[in-house]
Coordinates of C-alpha atoms and ligand atoms in Angstrom, one line a residue:
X1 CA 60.9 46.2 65.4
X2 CA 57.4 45.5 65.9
X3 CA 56.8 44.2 69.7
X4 CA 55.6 40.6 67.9
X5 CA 58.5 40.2 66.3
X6 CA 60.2 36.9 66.1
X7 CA 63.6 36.4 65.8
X8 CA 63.7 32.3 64.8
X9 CA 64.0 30.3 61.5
X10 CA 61.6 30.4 58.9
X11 CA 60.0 26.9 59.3
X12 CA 59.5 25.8 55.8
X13 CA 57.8 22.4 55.1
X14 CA 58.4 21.4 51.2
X15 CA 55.3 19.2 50.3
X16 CA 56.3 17.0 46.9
X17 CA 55.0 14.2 45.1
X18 CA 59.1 13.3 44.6
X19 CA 62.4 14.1 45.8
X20 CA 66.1 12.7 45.3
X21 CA 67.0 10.1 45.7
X22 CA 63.7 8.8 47.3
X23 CA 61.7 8.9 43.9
X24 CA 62.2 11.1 40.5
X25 CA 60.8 10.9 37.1
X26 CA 61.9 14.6 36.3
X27 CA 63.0 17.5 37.5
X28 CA 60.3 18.3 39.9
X29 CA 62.6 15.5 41.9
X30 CA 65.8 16.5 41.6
X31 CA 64.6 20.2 42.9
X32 CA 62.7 18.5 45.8
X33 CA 66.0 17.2 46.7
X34 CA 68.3 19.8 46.4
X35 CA 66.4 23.1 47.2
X36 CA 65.3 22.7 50.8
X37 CA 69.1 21.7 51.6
X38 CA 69.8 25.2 50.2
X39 CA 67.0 26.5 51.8
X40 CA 68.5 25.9 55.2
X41 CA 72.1 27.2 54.2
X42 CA 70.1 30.4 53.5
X43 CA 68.9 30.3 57.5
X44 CA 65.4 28.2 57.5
X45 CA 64.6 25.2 59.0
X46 CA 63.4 22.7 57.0
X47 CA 61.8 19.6 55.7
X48 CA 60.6 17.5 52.7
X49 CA 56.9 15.4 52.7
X50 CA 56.4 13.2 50.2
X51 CA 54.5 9.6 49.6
X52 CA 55.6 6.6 50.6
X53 CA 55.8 4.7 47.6
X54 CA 57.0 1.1 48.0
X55 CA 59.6 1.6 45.0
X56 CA 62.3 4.3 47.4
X57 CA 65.2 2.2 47.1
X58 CA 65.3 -0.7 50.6
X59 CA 67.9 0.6 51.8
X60 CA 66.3 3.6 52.8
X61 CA 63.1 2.4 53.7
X62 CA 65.0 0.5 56.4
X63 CA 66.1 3.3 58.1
X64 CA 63.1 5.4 58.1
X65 CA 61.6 5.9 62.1
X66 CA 58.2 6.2 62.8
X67 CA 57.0 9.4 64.2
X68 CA 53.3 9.0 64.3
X69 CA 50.0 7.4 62.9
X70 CA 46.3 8.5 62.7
X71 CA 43.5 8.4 59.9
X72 CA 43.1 10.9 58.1
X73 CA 39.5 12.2 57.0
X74 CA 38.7 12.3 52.7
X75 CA 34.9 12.4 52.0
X76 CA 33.0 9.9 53.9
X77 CA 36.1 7.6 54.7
X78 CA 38.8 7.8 57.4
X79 CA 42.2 6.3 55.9
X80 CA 45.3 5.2 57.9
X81 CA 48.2 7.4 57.2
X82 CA 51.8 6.7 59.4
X83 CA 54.5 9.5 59.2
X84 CA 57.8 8.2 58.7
X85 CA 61.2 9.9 59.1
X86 CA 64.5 9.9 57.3
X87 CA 67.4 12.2 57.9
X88 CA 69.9 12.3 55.3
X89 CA 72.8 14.6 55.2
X90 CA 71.3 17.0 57.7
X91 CA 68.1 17.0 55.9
X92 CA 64.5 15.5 57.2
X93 CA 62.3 13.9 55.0
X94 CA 59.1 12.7 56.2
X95 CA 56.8 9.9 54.1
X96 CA 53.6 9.9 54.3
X97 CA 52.8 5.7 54.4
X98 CA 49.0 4.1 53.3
X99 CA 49.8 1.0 51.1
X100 CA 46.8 0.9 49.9
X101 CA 47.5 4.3 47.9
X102 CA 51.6 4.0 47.6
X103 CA 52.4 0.2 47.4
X104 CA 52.4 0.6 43.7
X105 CA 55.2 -0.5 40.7
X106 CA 55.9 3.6 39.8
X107 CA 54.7 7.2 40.9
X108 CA 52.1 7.9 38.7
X109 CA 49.6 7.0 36.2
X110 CA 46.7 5.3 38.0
X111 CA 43.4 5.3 37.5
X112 CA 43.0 6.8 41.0
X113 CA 45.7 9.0 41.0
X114 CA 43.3 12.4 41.8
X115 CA 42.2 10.0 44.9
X116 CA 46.0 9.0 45.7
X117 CA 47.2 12.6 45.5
X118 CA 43.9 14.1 47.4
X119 CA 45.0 12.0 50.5
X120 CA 48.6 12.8 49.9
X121 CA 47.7 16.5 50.2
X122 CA 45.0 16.1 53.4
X123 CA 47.6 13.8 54.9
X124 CA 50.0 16.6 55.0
X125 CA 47.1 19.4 56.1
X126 CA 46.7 16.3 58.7
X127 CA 50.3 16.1 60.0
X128 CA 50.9 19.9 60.0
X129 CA 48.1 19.4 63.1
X130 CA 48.6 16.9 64.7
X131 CA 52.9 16.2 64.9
X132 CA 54.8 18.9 66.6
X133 CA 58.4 18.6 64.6
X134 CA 56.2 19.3 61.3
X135 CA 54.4 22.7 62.4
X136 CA 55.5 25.3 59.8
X137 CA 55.5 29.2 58.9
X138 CA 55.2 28.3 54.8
X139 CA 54.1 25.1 53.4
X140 CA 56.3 24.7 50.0
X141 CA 53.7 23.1 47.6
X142 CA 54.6 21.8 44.1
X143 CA 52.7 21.1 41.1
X144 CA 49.0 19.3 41.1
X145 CA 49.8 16.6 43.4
X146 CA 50.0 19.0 46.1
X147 CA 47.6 21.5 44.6
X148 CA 45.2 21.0 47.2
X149 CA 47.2 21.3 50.2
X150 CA 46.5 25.2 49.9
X151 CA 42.2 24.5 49.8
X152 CA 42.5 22.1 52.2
X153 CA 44.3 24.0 54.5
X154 CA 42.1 27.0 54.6
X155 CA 39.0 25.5 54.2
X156 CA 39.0 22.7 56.9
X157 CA 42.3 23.6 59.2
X158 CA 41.5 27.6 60.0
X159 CA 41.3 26.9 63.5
X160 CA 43.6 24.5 64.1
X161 CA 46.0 26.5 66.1
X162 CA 49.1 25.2 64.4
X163 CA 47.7 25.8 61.2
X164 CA 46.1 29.3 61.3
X165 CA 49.1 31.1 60.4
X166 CA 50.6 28.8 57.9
X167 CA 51.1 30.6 54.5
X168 CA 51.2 28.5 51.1
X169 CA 53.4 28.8 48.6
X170 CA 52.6 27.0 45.0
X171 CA 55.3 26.4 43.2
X172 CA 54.5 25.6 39.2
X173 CA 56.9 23.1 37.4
X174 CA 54.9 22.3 34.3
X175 CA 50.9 23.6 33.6
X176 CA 50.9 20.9 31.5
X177 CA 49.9 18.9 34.0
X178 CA 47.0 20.2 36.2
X179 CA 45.4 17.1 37.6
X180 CA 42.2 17.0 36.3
X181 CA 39.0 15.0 37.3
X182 CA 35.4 14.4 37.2
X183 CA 33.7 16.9 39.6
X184 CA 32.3 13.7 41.4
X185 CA 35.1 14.2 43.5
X186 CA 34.2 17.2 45.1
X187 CA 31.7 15.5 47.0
X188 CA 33.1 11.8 47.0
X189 CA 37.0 12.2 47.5
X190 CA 37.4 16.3 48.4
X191 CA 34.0 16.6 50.5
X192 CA 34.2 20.4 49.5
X193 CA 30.5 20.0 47.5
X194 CA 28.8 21.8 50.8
X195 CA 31.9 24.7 50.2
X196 CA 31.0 27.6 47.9
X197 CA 34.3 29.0 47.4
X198 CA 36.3 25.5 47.0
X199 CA 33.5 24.4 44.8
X200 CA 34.0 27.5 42.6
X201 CA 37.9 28.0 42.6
X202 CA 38.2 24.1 42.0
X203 CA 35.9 23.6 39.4
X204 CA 37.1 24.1 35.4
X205 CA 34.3 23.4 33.6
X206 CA 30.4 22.0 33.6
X207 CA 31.6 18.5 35.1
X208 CA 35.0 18.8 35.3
X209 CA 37.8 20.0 38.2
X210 CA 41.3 21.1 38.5
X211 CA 43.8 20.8 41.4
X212 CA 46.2 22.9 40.2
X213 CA 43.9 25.7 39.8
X214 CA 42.4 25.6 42.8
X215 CA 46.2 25.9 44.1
X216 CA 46.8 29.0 42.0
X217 CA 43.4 30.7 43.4
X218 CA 44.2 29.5 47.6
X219 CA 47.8 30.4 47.7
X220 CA 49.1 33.2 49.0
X221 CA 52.3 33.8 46.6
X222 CA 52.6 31.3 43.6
X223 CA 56.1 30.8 41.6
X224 CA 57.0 29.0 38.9
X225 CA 60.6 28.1 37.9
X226 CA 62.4 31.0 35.4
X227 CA 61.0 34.5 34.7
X228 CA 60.4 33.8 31.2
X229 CA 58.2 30.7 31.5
X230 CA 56.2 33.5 34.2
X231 CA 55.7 35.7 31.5
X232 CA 54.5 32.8 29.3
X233 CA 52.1 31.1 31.7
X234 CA 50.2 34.5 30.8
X235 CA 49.5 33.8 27.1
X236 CA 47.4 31.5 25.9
X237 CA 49.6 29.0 24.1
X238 CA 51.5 28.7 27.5
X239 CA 48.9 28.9 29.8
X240 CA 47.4 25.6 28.8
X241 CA 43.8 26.8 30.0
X242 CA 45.0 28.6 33.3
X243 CA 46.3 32.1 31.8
X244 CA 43.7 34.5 32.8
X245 CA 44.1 32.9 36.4
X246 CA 48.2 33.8 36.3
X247 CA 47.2 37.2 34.6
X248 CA 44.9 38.2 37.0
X249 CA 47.8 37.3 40.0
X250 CA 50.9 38.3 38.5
X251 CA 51.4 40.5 41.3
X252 CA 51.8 37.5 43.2
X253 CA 53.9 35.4 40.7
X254 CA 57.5 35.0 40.5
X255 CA 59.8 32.8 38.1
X256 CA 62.9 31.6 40.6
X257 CA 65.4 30.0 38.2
X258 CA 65.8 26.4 39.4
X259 CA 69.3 25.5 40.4
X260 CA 71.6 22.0 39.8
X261 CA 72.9 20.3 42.5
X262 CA 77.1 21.1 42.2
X263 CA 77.9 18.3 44.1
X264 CA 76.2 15.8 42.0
X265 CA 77.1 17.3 38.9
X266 CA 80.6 18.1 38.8
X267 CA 82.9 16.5 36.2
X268 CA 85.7 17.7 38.8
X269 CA 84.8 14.9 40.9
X270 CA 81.7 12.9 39.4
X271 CA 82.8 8.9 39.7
X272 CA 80.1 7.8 37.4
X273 CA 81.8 9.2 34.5
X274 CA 85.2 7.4 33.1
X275 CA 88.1 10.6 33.4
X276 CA 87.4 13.2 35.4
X277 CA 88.0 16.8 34.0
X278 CA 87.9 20.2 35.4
X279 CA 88.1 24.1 33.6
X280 CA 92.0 24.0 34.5
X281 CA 92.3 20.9 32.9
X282 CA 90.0 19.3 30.0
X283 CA 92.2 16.6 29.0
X284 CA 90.0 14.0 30.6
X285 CA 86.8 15.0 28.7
X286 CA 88.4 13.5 25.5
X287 CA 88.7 10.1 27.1
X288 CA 84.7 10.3 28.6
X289 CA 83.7 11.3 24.5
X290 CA 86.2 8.1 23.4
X291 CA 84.7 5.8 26.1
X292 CA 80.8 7.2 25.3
X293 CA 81.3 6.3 21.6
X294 CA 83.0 3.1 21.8
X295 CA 80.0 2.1 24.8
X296 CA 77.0 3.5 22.3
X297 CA 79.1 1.8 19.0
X298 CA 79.5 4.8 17.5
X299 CA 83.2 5.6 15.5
X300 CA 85.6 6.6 18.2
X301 CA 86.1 9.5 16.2
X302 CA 87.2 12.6 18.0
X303 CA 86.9 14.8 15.0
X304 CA 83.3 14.1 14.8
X305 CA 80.7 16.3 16.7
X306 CA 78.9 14.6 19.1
X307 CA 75.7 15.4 20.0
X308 CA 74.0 13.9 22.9
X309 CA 70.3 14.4 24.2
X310 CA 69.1 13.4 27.3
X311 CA 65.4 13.8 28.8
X312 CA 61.6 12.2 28.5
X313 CA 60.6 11.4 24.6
X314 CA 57.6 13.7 24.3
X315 CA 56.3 16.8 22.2
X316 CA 57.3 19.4 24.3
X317 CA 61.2 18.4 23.7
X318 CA 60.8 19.6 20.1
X319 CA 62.0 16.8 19.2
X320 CA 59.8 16.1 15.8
X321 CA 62.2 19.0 14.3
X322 CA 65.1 16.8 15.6
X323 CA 63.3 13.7 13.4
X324 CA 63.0 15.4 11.0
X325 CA 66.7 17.3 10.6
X326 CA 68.0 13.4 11.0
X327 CA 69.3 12.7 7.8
X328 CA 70.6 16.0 7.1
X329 CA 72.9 16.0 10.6
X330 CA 73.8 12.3 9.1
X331 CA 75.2 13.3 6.1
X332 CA 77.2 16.2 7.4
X333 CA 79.1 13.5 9.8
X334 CA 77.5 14.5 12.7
X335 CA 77.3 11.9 15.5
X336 CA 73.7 11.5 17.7
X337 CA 72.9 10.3 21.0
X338 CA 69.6 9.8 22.7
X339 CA 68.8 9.0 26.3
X340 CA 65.2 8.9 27.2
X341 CA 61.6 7.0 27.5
X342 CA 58.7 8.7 26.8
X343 CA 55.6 8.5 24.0
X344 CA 55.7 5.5 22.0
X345 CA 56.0 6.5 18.4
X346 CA 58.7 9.0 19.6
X347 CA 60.8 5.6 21.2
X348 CA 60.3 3.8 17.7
X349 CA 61.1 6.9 15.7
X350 CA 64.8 7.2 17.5
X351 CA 65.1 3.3 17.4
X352 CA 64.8 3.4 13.8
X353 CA 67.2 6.2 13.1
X354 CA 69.6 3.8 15.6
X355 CA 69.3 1.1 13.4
X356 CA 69.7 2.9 10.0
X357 CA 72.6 4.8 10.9
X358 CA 74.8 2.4 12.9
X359 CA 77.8 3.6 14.0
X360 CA 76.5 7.4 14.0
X361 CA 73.1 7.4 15.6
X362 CA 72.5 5.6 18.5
X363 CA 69.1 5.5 20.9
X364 CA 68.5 4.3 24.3
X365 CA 65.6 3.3 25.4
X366 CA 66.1 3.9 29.3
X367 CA 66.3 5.7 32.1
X368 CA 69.8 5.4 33.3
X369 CA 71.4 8.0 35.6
X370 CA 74.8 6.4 35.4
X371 CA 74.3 6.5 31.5
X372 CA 73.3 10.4 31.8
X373 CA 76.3 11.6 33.3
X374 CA 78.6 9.6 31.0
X375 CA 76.9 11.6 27.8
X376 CA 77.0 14.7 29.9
X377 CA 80.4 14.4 30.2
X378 CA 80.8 12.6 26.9
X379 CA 79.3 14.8 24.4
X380 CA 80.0 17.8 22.7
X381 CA 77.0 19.3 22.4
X382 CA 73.2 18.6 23.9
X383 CA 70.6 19.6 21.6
X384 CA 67.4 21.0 23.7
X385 CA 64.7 22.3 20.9
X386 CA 61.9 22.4 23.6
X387 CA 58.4 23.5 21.7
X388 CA 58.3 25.2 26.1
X389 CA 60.5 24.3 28.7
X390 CA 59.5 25.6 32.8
X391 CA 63.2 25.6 33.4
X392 CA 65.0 22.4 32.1
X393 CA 67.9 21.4 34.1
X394 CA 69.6 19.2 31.6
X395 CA 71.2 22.2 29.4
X396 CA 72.5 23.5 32.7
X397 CA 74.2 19.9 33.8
X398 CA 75.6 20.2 30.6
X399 CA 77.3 23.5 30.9
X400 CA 79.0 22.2 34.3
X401 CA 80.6 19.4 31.8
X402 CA 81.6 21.6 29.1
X403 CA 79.0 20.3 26.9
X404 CA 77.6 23.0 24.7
X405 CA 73.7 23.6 24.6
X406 CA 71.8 24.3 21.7
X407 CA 68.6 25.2 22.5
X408 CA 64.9 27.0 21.5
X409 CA 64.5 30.1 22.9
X410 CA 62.5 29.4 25.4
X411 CA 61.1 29.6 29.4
X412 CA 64.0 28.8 31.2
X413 CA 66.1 27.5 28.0
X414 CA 66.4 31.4 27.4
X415 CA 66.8 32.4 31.1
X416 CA 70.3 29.9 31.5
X417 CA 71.9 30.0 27.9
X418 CA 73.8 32.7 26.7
X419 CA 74.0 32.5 23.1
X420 CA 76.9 32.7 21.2
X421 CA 78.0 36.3 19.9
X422 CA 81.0 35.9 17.4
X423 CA 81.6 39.7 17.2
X424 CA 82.7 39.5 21.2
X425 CA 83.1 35.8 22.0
X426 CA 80.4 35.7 24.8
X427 CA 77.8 33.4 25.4
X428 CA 78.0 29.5 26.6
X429 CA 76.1 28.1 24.0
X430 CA 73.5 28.2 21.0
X431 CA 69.8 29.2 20.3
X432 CA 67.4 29.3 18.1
X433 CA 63.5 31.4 17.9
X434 CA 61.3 29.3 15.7
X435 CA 59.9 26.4 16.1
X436 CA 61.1 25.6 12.8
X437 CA 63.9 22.6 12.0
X438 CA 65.6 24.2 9.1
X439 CA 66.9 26.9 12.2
X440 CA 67.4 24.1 14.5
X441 CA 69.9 22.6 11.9
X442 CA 71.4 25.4 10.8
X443 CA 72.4 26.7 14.5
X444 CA 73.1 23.1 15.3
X445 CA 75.5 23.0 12.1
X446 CA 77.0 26.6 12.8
X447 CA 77.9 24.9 16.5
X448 CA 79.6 21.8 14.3
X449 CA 81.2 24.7 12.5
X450 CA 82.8 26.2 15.3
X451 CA 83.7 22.7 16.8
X452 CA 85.8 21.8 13.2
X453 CA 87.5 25.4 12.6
X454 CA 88.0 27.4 15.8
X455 CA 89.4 25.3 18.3
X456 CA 90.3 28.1 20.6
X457 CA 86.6 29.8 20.2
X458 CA 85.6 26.1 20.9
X459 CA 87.0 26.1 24.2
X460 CA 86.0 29.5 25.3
X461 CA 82.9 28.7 25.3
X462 CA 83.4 25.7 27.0
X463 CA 85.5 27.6 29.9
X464 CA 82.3 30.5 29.8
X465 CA 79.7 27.7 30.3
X466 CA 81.5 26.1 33.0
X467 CA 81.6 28.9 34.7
X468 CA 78.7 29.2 34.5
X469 CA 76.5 29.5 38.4
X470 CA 73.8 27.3 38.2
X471 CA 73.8 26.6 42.2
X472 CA 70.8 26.6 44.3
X473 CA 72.2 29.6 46.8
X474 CA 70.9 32.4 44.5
X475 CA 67.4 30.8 43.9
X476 CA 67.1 29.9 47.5
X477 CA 67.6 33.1 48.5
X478 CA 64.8 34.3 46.6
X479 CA 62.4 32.0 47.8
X480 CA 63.5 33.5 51.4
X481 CA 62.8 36.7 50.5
X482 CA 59.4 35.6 49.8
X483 CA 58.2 33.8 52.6
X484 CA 59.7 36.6 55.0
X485 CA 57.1 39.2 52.9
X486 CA 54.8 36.6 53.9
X487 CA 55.5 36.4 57.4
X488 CA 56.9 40.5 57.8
X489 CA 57.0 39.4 61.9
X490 CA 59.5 36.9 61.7
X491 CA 62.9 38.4 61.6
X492 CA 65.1 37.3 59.2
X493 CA 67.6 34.7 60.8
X494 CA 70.6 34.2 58.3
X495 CA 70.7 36.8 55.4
X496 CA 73.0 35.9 52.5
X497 CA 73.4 38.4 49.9
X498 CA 76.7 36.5 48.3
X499 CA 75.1 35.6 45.2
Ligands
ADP1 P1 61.7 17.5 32.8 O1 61.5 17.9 34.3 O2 60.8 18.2 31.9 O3 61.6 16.0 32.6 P2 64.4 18.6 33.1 O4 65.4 18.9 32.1 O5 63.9 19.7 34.0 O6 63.1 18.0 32.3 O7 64.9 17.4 34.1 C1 65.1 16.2 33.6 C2 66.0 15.5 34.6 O8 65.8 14.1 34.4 C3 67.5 15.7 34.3 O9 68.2 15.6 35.5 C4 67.9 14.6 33.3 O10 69.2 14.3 33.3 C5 67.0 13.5 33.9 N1 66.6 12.5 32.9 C6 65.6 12.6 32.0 N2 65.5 11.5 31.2 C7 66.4 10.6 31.7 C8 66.8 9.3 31.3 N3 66.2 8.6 30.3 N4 67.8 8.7 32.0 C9 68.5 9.4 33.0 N5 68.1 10.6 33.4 C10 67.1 11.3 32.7

């Protein structure tokens, strides 16, 4: 043991632009919420920072305490920032409150969101050095919103004592979006136009910057969320722009598959859904599919297939193959459910297959939790044909509830489902290669095949794919065993190896 050796927890801070149940429009806030939980169980201390946007439900506003205020320096200007502080179960979350950048009707899409999110991130460089309970060993960042944490931090916070030896982490949920923005900012918003290196690593193109990849070049160990979608943020159809920069760190990248929270999602116990059903006993997930079809007007038929989908309506689901497989499903008696909002044209494509198919096809329009864990429950099957997909966590929700997946081949769709092997009886659900609907259908249909003739090959699979571990313990120990390479000195507090 070397003589500075510490024996303490790993102080992790987990910097997010969302976290349940404060704020979520996808998965990046259901992991906010649940990994740092697991995190400590694995023997760190710590905390969530996120924005305090004005739409976290009242209730928990109330109880939020404040710790401290200051302003924090962007540019030319000096902007108020107060750090709140909410425990919940064991957990504390700090919010990060300036109305004039949070006090808005939803999270994102504002024409100053590259300003909202640059003071997000130097508010959080801010509070690391100036309030004692948030000094930290790894700062946890994810996706662009905090992409800048990283550049901030070791460009204007060196010398800050409590920030000299803080290392960053960059966690990548979707390339897709890499927060991109005139390079007026560098000077106006950033003030990093007098820094070289920022200027460099931050800028994409002749006018243009990127956040995220000035994360990916400032971090000192990046992830991204299943080992195959780190292998595809290599290639150029993943990479989206960024794949030389992951190539040319891939010693530093690792895919941590992303866990489900099994206390939220367990048909065992789960009150939002109408019977509740366990492995040793299915009984009740007969009554959830009678009560999901007679509350979407479909035929309360059980004999039918039902096939529920649940997520944001946009290209990457895949779901133009799913459009255009519609009638075909229809007239094999297959019964359809959509949950989701997302691109326009996609909303009135699903509305109009509602209305011409009646009591087979029905869409919602919504986001509706309670409505999600009824279908999850409800359905039979959950069709995922993601065109790429970081991890998705809605095949794996499924699985707890003995809802079958039927997914592409991809990222983290082909790191959690097993397919199906007939010769032996393994898998815990169905998959597909192409991006091609005629094999979308055609594994969708041999699934409908298995659901009419096998019964007992039917509920195999069910029984593998609840069994199925999906909890956050293994991926949290993996993040662990990368911030301790990162800090070699600090002795590891808690080691789990149950996985
Ligand atoms: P992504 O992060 O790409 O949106 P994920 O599958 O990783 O997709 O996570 C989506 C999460 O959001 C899941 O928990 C899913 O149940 C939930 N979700 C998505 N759309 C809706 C909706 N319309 N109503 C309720 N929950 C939704």
């Amino acid at each position: 043991m070397s003589t500075n050796a510490k024996r303490r927890k790993m102080r992790v801070l987990f910097a997010s632009s969302e976290a349940v149940p404060f704020a979520k429009t996808g998965g990046l806030g259901d992991v906010a919420g649940s990994l740092p939980r697991a995190l400590k169980h694995a023997g760190a201390k710590a905390a969530v920072i996120l924005p305090k946007y004005s739409t976290i439900p009242q209730e928990y506003q109330d109880r939020m305490k404040h710790v401290a205020d200051f302003y924090v320096p962007l540019a030319w200007r000096n902007d108020y920032c107060g750090i709140e502080k909410l425990t919940l179960q064991g957990l504390d979350f700090y919010f990060v409150d300036n109305e004039s950048y949070f006090k808005r009707d939803s999270l994102y899409g504002y024409f100053d969101d590259g300003e909202r999110f640059a003071f997000f991130a130097k508010a959080v460089c801010e509070a690391i050095a100036r309030v004692p309970e948030l000094e930290c060993d790894v700062l946890h960042c994810n996706d662009w919103q905090t992409a800048l944490c990283p550049v901030f931090l070791r460009e204007f916070y060196r010398e800050v004592p409590a920030c000299n030896n803080v290392k960053c982490v960059f966690t990548v949920h979707n390339v897709k979006f890499q927060g991109q923005y005139g390079d007026k900012m560098l000077q106006d918003v950033l003030g990093v136009d007098d820094i070289p290196a920022a200027r460099d690593q931050l800028r994409c193109d002749a006018d243009s910057i990127n956040f995220m990849k000035g994360a990916l070049c400032y971090s000192d160990w990046l992830t991204t969320v299943s080992p195959s979608y780190a292998c595809e943020l290599q290639m150029p159809f993943f990479g989206e722009g960024l794949d030389g920069i992951f190539r040319r760190r891939s010693n530093i990248l690792s895919g941590i598959l992303n866990g489900i929270d099994q206390g939220i999602w367990n048909p065992a116990t789960d009150s939002m859904i109408p019977r509740n059903f366990s492995p040793k006993d299915m009984s009740g997930k007969a009554e959830c599919k009678r009560a999901l079809q007679e509350e979407l007007g479909l035929a309360q038929d059980p004999t039918r297939p039902l096939v529920v989908s649940i997520g944001r309506l946009t290209n990457q689901k895949g779901l133009g193959l799913v459009r255009y497989a519609m009638d075909g499903l229809m007239a094999r008696g297959v019964q359809v459910a959509v949950l989701g909002t997302g691109d326009a044209d996609q909303e009135e494509a699903f509305s109009y297959f509602s209305n011409k198919y009646g009591n087979q096809m029905c869409a919602r329009i919504a986001f509706d939790n309670a409505l999600s864990h009824r279908m999850y429950a409800g359905g039979d099957l959950l069709l995922m044909p993601s065109e790429f997909e970081p991890c998705g966590l809605s095949q794996m929700i499924a699985m707890r509830y003995g809802t079958l997946p039927v997914v592409r081949e991809t990222g983290g769709l082909r790191d959690s489902v097993q397919p199906y092997n007939k010769f032996t009886g393994e898998g815990t659900g169905f998959s597909f290669a192409n991006m091609n609907a005629d094999e979308m259908a055609d594994t969708l249909l041999g699934a409908c095949e298995i659901f009419w003739t096998d019964q007992k090959a039917w509920s195999q699979l069910q029984q593998q794919a609840m069994a199925a571990d999906f909890s956050w313990r293994r991926a949290a120990n993996d993040y662990m065993d990368i911030y301790h390479r990162l800090h070699p000195e600090i002795i590891r507090y808690n080691k789990r190896r149950d996985r």
